[in-house]
CSV table of C-alpha atoms and ligand atoms in Angstrom, one decimal:
chain,number,residue,atom,x,y,z
M,85,MET,CA,0.0,0.0,0.0
M,86,ASP,CA,1.2,3.5,-0.8
M,87,PHE,CA,0.4,6.0,1.9
M,88,SER,CA,2.8,8.7,0.6
M,89,ASN,CA,0.0,11.0,-0.5
M,90,SER,CA,-2.3,10.3,2.4
M,91,ASP,CA,-2.7,13.3,4.7
M,92,ARG,CA,-5.1,11.1,6.7
M,93,LEU,CA,-2.3,8.8,7.8
M,94,GLN,CA,-1.8,9.3,11.5
M,95,THR,CA,0.6,7.4,13.6
M,96,LEU,CA,1.0,7.6,17.3
M,97,SER,CA,4.1,6.8,19.3
M,98,GLY,CA,4.3,5.0,22.6
M,99,THR,CA,4.3,8.4,24.4
M,100,SER,CA,1.4,10.0,22.6
M,101,ARG,CA,-0.8,12.4,24.7
M,102,LEU,CA,-4.4,11.2,24.6
M,103,ALA,CA,-7.5,13.3,25.1
M,104,GLY,CA,-11.1,13.4,23.9
M,105,VAL,CA,-14.7,14.5,24.5
M,106,MET,CA,-17.3,12.6,26.4
M,107,GLY,CA,-20.9,13.1,25.6
M,108,TRP,CA,-24.1,11.1,24.9
M,109,PRO,CA,-24.5,11.3,22.0
M,110,VAL,CA,-21.2,12.9,20.9
M,111,ALA,CA,-21.1,12.5,17.2
M,112,HIS,CA,-22.3,16.1,16.6
M,113,SER,CA,-19.4,17.5,18.7
M,114,LYS,CA,-17.1,19.9,16.9
M,115,SER,CA,-14.3,19.4,19.5
M,116,PRO,CA,-12.5,16.5,17.7
M,117,ARG,CA,-12.2,18.6,14.5
M,118,LEU,CA,-11.2,21.7,16.5
M,119,GLN,CA,-8.6,20.0,18.7
M,120,GLY,CA,-7.4,17.8,15.7
M,121,TYR,CA,-6.7,21.0,13.7
M,122,TRP,CA,-4.5,22.3,16.5
M,123,LEU,CA,-2.7,19.0,17.0
M,124,ALA,CA,-1.8,19.0,13.3
M,125,LYS,CA,-0.9,22.7,13.2
M,126,TYR,CA,1.5,22.3,16.1
M,127,GLY,CA,2.8,18.9,15.0
M,128,ILE,CA,1.9,17.3,18.4
M,129,ASP,CA,2.3,13.6,19.0
M,130,GLY,CA,-1.2,13.1,20.3
M,131,THR,CA,-4.8,12.5,19.5
M,132,TYR,CA,-8.3,13.7,20.5
M,133,MET,CA,-11.2,11.4,20.1
M,134,PRO,CA,-15.0,11.4,20.4
M,135,LEU,CA,-16.0,9.2,23.4
M,136,PRO,CA,-19.7,8.3,23.5
M,137,VAL,CA,-20.4,7.3,27.1
M,138,ALA,CA,-23.9,6.6,28.5
M,139,PRO,CA,-24.8,8.4,31.8
M,140,GLU,CA,-24.8,5.2,33.8
M,141,ASN,CA,-21.2,4.5,32.8
M,142,PHE,CA,-19.9,8.0,33.1
M,143,ALA,CA,-18.1,7.9,36.5
M,144,SER,CA,-16.3,4.6,35.8
M,145,ALA,CA,-15.4,5.8,32.2
M,146,VAL,CA,-13.7,8.9,33.6
M,147,LYS,CA,-11.7,6.8,36.1
M,148,SER,CA,-10.8,4.3,33.4
M,149,LEU,CA,-9.4,7.0,31.1
M,150,ARG,CA,-7.3,8.2,33.9
M,151,ASP,CA,-6.0,4.7,34.5
M,152,LEU,CA,-5.3,4.3,30.8
M,153,GLY,CA,-3.0,7.3,30.9
M,154,PHE,CA,-5.2,9.9,29.2
M,155,ALA,CA,-4.1,13.5,29.7
M,156,GLY,CA,-7.7,14.7,30.1
M,157,VAL,CA,-11.2,15.1,28.5
M,158,ASN,CA,-13.8,17.6,27.7
M,159,VAL,CA,-17.2,16.8,29.0
M,160,THR,CA,-20.4,17.8,27.3
M,161,ILE,CA,-24.2,17.2,27.5
M,162,PRO,CA,-25.5,15.4,29.5
M,163,HIS,CA,-22.5,14.9,31.8
M,164,LYS,CA,-21.6,18.5,32.8
M,165,GLN,CA,-23.2,18.3,36.2
M,166,ALA,CA,-22.3,14.6,36.9
M,167,VAL,CA,-18.6,15.2,36.3
M,168,PHE,CA,-18.7,17.6,39.2
M,169,ASP,CA,-19.0,14.7,41.7
M,170,VAL,CA,-16.3,12.7,40.0
M,171,CYS,CA,-13.6,15.4,40.4
M,172,ASP,CA,-11.2,15.4,43.3
M,173,GLU,CA,-10.5,19.1,42.9
M,174,LEU,CA,-12.4,21.9,41.2
M,175,SER,CA,-11.1,25.3,39.9
M,176,ASP,CA,-12.6,28.3,41.6
M,177,ARG,CA,-14.5,29.2,38.4
M,178,ALA,CA,-15.9,25.6,38.1
M,179,GLN,CA,-17.2,25.8,41.6
M,180,ARG,CA,-18.9,29.1,41.1
M,181,ILE,CA,-20.3,28.1,37.7
M,182,GLY,CA,-21.5,24.8,39.2
M,183,ALA,CA,-20.5,22.7,36.2
M,184,VAL,CA,-17.3,21.2,34.6
M,185,ASN,CA,-16.4,21.0,30.9
M,186,THR,CA,-12.7,20.3,31.1
M,187,VAL,CA,-11.0,17.5,33.1
M,188,THR,CA,-7.3,17.0,33.5
M,189,PHE,CA,-5.7,14.0,35.1
M,190,ALA,CA,-2.9,15.0,37.4
M,191,ASP,CA,0.3,13.0,37.7
M,192,ASP,CA,-0.8,11.9,41.2
M,193,GLY,CA,-4.0,10.5,39.8
M,194,LYS,CA,-6.2,13.3,41.0
M,195,ILE,CA,-9.1,14.3,38.7
M,196,LEU,CA,-9.1,18.1,38.3
M,197,GLY,CA,-12.3,19.9,37.0
M,198,ASP,CA,-12.4,23.3,35.3
M,199,ASN,CA,-15.1,25.2,33.5
M,200,THR,CA,-13.8,27.2,30.5
M,201,ASP,CA,-17.1,28.4,29.0
M,202,GLY,CA,-16.9,31.9,30.6
M,203,PHE,CA,-13.3,32.2,29.6
M,204,GLY,CA,-14.3,31.4,26.0
M,205,PHE,CA,-17.1,33.9,26.1
M,206,ILE,CA,-14.7,36.7,27.4
M,207,GLU,CA,-11.9,35.8,25.0
M,208,ASN,CA,-14.2,35.8,22.0
M,209,LEU,CA,-15.3,39.3,22.8
M,210,ARG,CA,-11.8,40.5,23.5
M,211,GLN,CA,-10.6,39.1,20.1
M,212,ASN,CA,-13.5,40.4,18.0
M,213,ALA,CA,-14.4,43.6,19.8
M,214,PRO,CA,-10.9,44.7,20.9
M,215,ASP,CA,-12.1,48.0,22.4
M,216,ILE,CA,-14.4,46.2,24.8
M,217,ASP,CA,-14.3,47.4,28.4
M,218,PHE,CA,-16.5,45.1,30.5
M,219,ALA,CA,-16.6,47.7,33.3
M,220,ARG,CA,-18.0,50.4,31.1
M,221,GLY,CA,-21.7,49.8,31.6
M,222,PRO,CA,-24.5,47.4,32.3
M,223,ALA,CA,-24.8,44.1,30.5
M,224,ILE,CA,-28.2,42.7,29.4
M,225,VAL,CA,-28.2,38.9,29.5
M,226,LEU,CA,-31.0,36.9,28.0
M,227,GLY,CA,-31.6,33.4,29.3
M,228,ALA,CA,-31.0,31.4,32.5
M,229,GLY,CA,-29.5,28.0,31.4
M,230,GLY,CA,-26.1,26.5,32.0
M,231,ALA,CA,-24.2,28.6,29.5
M,232,CYS,CA,-25.9,31.7,31.0
M,233,ARG,CA,-24.5,31.0,34.4
M,234,ALA,CA,-20.9,30.7,33.1
M,235,ILE,CA,-21.3,34.0,31.2
M,236,ILE,CA,-22.7,35.9,34.2
M,237,VAL,CA,-19.8,34.6,36.5
M,238,SER,CA,-17.3,35.7,33.9
M,239,LEU,CA,-18.8,39.1,33.4
M,240,LEU,CA,-18.8,39.7,37.2
M,241,ASP,CA,-15.1,38.7,37.2
M,242,GLU,CA,-14.4,41.3,34.6
M,243,ASN,CA,-15.9,44.0,36.9
M,244,CYS,CA,-19.2,44.4,35.0
M,245,PRO,CA,-21.0,47.0,37.1
M,246,GLU,CA,-24.5,45.6,36.6
M,247,ILE,CA,-26.1,42.6,34.9
M,248,ARG,CA,-29.8,42.8,33.9
M,249,LEU,CA,-31.0,39.2,33.6
M,250,LEU,CA,-34.1,38.4,31.6
M,251,ASN,CA,-35.6,35.0,31.0
M,252,ARG,CA,-39.0,33.8,29.7
M,253,THR,CA,-39.4,31.8,32.9
M,254,LYS,CA,-38.6,34.5,35.4
M,255,ALA,CA,-38.4,31.9,38.3
M,256,ARG,CA,-35.3,30.4,36.7
M,257,ALA,CA,-33.7,33.8,36.4
M,258,ASP,CA,-34.5,34.5,40.1
M,259,ALA,CA,-33.1,31.1,41.1
M,260,LEU,CA,-29.9,31.8,39.1
M,261,ALA,CA,-29.5,35.2,40.6
M,262,ASP,CA,-30.0,33.8,44.1
M,263,GLU,CA,-27.4,31.1,43.6
M,264,ILE,CA,-24.8,33.5,42.2
M,265,ASN,CA,-25.8,35.9,44.9
M,266,ASP,CA,-24.1,39.1,43.7
M,267,PRO,CA,-25.8,42.5,44.2
M,268,ARG,CA,-24.9,43.6,40.7
M,269,ILE,CA,-27.5,41.1,39.2
M,270,THR,CA,-31.0,42.5,38.7
M,271,VAL,CA,-33.7,40.2,37.3
M,272,VAL,CA,-36.0,42.0,34.9
M,273,GLU,CA,-39.3,40.7,33.4
M,274,TRP,CA,-38.9,39.2,29.9
M,275,ASP,CA,-41.4,41.6,28.3
M,276,ARG,CA,-39.7,44.6,29.8
M,277,ILE,CA,-36.6,44.4,27.7
M,278,ASP,CA,-37.4,47.6,25.8
M,279,HIS,CA,-37.1,49.5,29.1
M,280,CYS,CA,-33.6,48.4,30.0
M,281,LEU,CA,-31.7,48.8,26.8
M,282,GLU,CA,-30.9,52.5,26.8
M,283,ASP,CA,-27.7,52.7,28.9
M,284,ALA,CA,-26.5,49.1,28.2
M,285,ALA,CA,-22.9,48.5,27.0
M,286,LEU,CA,-23.4,44.9,26.1
M,287,LEU,CA,-26.3,42.7,25.0
M,288,VAL,CA,-25.9,38.9,25.2
M,289,ASN,CA,-28.3,36.2,24.0
M,290,THR,CA,-27.7,32.9,25.8
M,291,THR,CA,-31.1,31.5,24.9
M,292,SER,CA,-31.6,29.0,22.1
M,293,LEU,CA,-33.8,31.5,20.2
M,294,GLY,CA,-32.5,32.2,16.7
M,295,MET,CA,-30.9,28.8,16.4
M,296,VAL,CA,-31.6,26.7,13.3
M,297,GLY,CA,-34.9,25.0,14.0
M,298,GLN,CA,-35.9,27.3,16.9
M,299,PRO,CA,-38.2,30.3,16.9
M,300,PRO,CA,-36.5,33.7,16.3
M,301,LEU,CA,-35.6,36.0,19.1
M,302,GLU,CA,-38.1,38.9,18.7
M,303,ILE,CA,-36.5,42.0,20.1
M,304,ASP,CA,-36.6,45.6,19.0
M,305,LEU,CA,-33.2,47.2,19.4
M,306,ALA,CA,-34.4,50.8,18.8
M,307,GLY,CA,-33.5,51.9,22.3
M,308,LEU,CA,-30.0,50.5,22.3
M,309,ALA,CA,-27.0,52.9,22.1
M,310,LYS,CA,-25.1,52.5,18.8
M,311,GLN,CA,-21.8,51.7,20.5
M,312,ALA,CA,-23.3,48.8,22.6
M,313,ILE,CA,-21.8,45.5,21.6
M,314,VAL,CA,-24.2,42.7,20.7
M,315,THR,CA,-23.3,39.0,20.9
M,316,ASP,CA,-25.1,35.7,20.6
M,317,ILE,CA,-23.9,32.3,21.8
M,318,VAL,CA,-25.9,30.7,19.0
M,319,TYR,CA,-23.6,30.0,16.1
M,320,ALA,CA,-25.9,28.1,13.8
M,321,PRO,CA,-26.6,30.3,11.9
M,322,LEU,CA,-23.5,32.4,12.3
M,323,LYS,CA,-25.4,35.5,11.7
M,324,THR,CA,-28.5,35.2,13.8
M,325,GLY,CA,-31.5,37.5,13.4
M,326,LEU,CA,-30.3,39.4,16.5
M,327,LEU,CA,-26.9,40.0,15.1
M,328,ALA,CA,-28.3,41.0,11.7
M,329,GLN,CA,-30.6,43.5,13.2
M,330,ALA,CA,-27.8,44.9,15.4
M,331,GLU,CA,-25.3,45.1,12.6
M,332,GLY,CA,-27.9,46.8,10.3
M,333,ARG,CA,-28.2,49.7,12.8
M,334,GLY,CA,-24.5,50.0,13.3
M,335,ASN,CA,-23.8,48.2,16.5
M,336,PRO,CA,-20.5,46.2,16.8
M,337,VAL,CA,-21.5,42.4,16.7
M,338,VAL,CA,-19.6,39.3,17.7
M,339,ASP,CA,-20.9,35.9,16.7
M,340,GLY,CA,-21.0,32.8,18.9
M,341,LEU,CA,-18.5,30.5,17.1
M,342,GLY,CA,-15.5,32.1,18.8
M,343,MET,CA,-16.8,31.2,22.2
M,344,LEU,CA,-16.7,27.5,21.2
M,345,LEU,CA,-13.2,27.9,19.8
M,346,HIS,CA,-11.7,29.9,22.7
M,347,GLN,CA,-13.3,27.7,25.5
M,348,ALA,CA,-11.2,24.8,24.0
M,349,ARG,CA,-7.9,26.6,24.6
M,350,PRO,CA,-7.3,25.9,28.3
M,351,GLY,CA,-7.9,22.1,27.8
M,352,PHE,CA,-5.5,22.0,24.8
M,353,HIS,CA,-2.9,23.9,26.8
M,354,CYS,CA,-3.1,21.5,29.9
M,355,TRP,CA,-3.1,18.3,27.8
M,356,PHE,CA,-0.7,19.2,25.0
M,357,GLY,CA,1.4,22.0,26.4
M,358,ILE,CA,0.6,24.9,24.0
M,359,ASP,CA,-1.9,27.7,24.2
M,360,PRO,CA,-3.3,27.5,20.7
M,361,VAL,CA,-4.4,30.4,18.6
M,362,VAL,CA,-7.9,31.0,17.2
M,363,THR,CA,-7.6,32.1,13.6
M,364,PRO,CA,-10.0,32.7,10.6
M,365,GLU,CA,-8.6,29.5,9.1
M,366,LEU,CA,-9.6,27.5,12.2
M,367,ARG,CA,-13.1,29.0,12.0
M,368,ASP,CA,-13.5,27.9,8.4
M,369,PHE,CA,-12.1,24.4,9.2
M,370,VAL,CA,-14.5,23.9,12.2
M,371,LEU,CA,-17.4,25.0,10.1
M,372,GLY,CA,-16.4,22.5,7.4
M,373,THR,CA,-16.0,25.2,4.7
M,374,SER,CA,-12.3,24.5,4.1
E,1092,LIG,P1,-28.5,25.6,28.3
E,1092,LIG,O1,-28.4,25.1,29.7
E,1092,LIG,O2,-27.7,24.9,27.3
E,1092,LIG,O3,-28.2,27.1,28.3
E,1092,LIG,P2,-31.4,25.5,28.5
E,1092,LIG,O4,-31.3,25.2,29.9
E,1092,LIG,O5,-32.3,24.6,27.8
E,1092,LIG,O6,-30.0,25.4,27.8
E,1092,LIG,O7,-31.8,27.0,28.3
E,1092,LIG,C1,-32.3,27.5,27.1
E,1092,LIG,C2,-32.7,28.9,27.3
E,1092,LIG,O8,-33.5,29.4,26.2
E,1092,LIG,C3,-33.6,29.2,28.5
E,1092,LIG,O9,-33.2,30.4,29.1
E,1092,LIG,C4,-35.0,29.2,27.9
E,1092,LIG,O10,-35.9,29.9,28.7
E,1092,LIG,P3,-36.8,29.1,29.8
E,1092,LIG,O11,-36.0,29.0,31.0
E,1092,LIG,O12,-38.0,30.0,29.9
E,1092,LIG,O13,-37.2,27.8,29.2
E,1092,LIG,C5,-34.7,29.9,26.6
E,1092,LIG,N1,-35.8,29.6,25.6
E,1092,LIG,C6,-36.0,28.5,24.9
E,1092,LIG,N2,-37.0,28.7,24.1
E,1092,LIG,C7,-37.6,29.9,24.4
E,1092,LIG,C8,-38.7,30.7,23.8
E,1092,LIG,N3,-39.5,30.1,22.9
E,1092,LIG,N4,-38.9,31.9,24.3
E,1092,LIG,C9,-38.0,32.4,25.2
E,1092,LIG,N5,-37.0,31.8,25.8
E,1092,LIG,C10,-36.7,30.5,25.3
């Protein structure tokens, strides 16, 4: 067999670094493509694989990967809460977010849990809205799910002076605000959004509205200052209705794909030793357009 022209030929040495993503299902995950791109780019002797693991096998699977010598794993739906109990140590941000998406196996066998979603959110904005100053004014955050919690914690860490939290089911927003317990969070009724836009510096959609197959996010941005930055964690489509409306009236906009890409950096750094860069080529590759 002639493999000389095969760019799919991959060989691993006896000292390869191993990592992967655990989910159920996991076939849809973009992480293997993303991490695989960086492994190739930096010429690293390692691999990153999809690991479909049913919930009932989750804890034993994590310990088995440790015992097999894996460097670590990403953890996605439905395991982000369950992994919390498996970890021996949690980073400060994982504790405050209440979920883990990045696990590293320490040399002494300890299972270390981190949550990099908030980091990814902040870094995406820093890269794509370089003038951003999180302390400049209030942030409006729509939603109250798992991603929302990570975003709120990260905004508070960046000295955001006020977070106005709006969710269709107000009780979930109230519960989230109670759990995070920071006086800078104010819960606002979902249908009162028009009344809290005026002095906002940042508007974030963390709901699933606007995603392919979901209803649109119906919002009138007329009251929003033109310099307010608008971002969406939905990245399919890349330009959601919210971002199209904001861009059309001159607001700076940042799409959600970068959050996915940047949240992967700390794991790659821990497991493979390099803090990788997020580039336009990586975006195209992860989207499957190159
Ligand atoms: P995740 O944990 O991944 O963020 P989630 O918990 O399912 O996902 O959260 C989805 C978010 O989208 C929620 O804030 C949800 O609002 P509810 O708490 O009221 O369910 C929001 N969402 C989904 N469909 C919605 C709709 N049709 N109108 C308004 N908000 C919606």
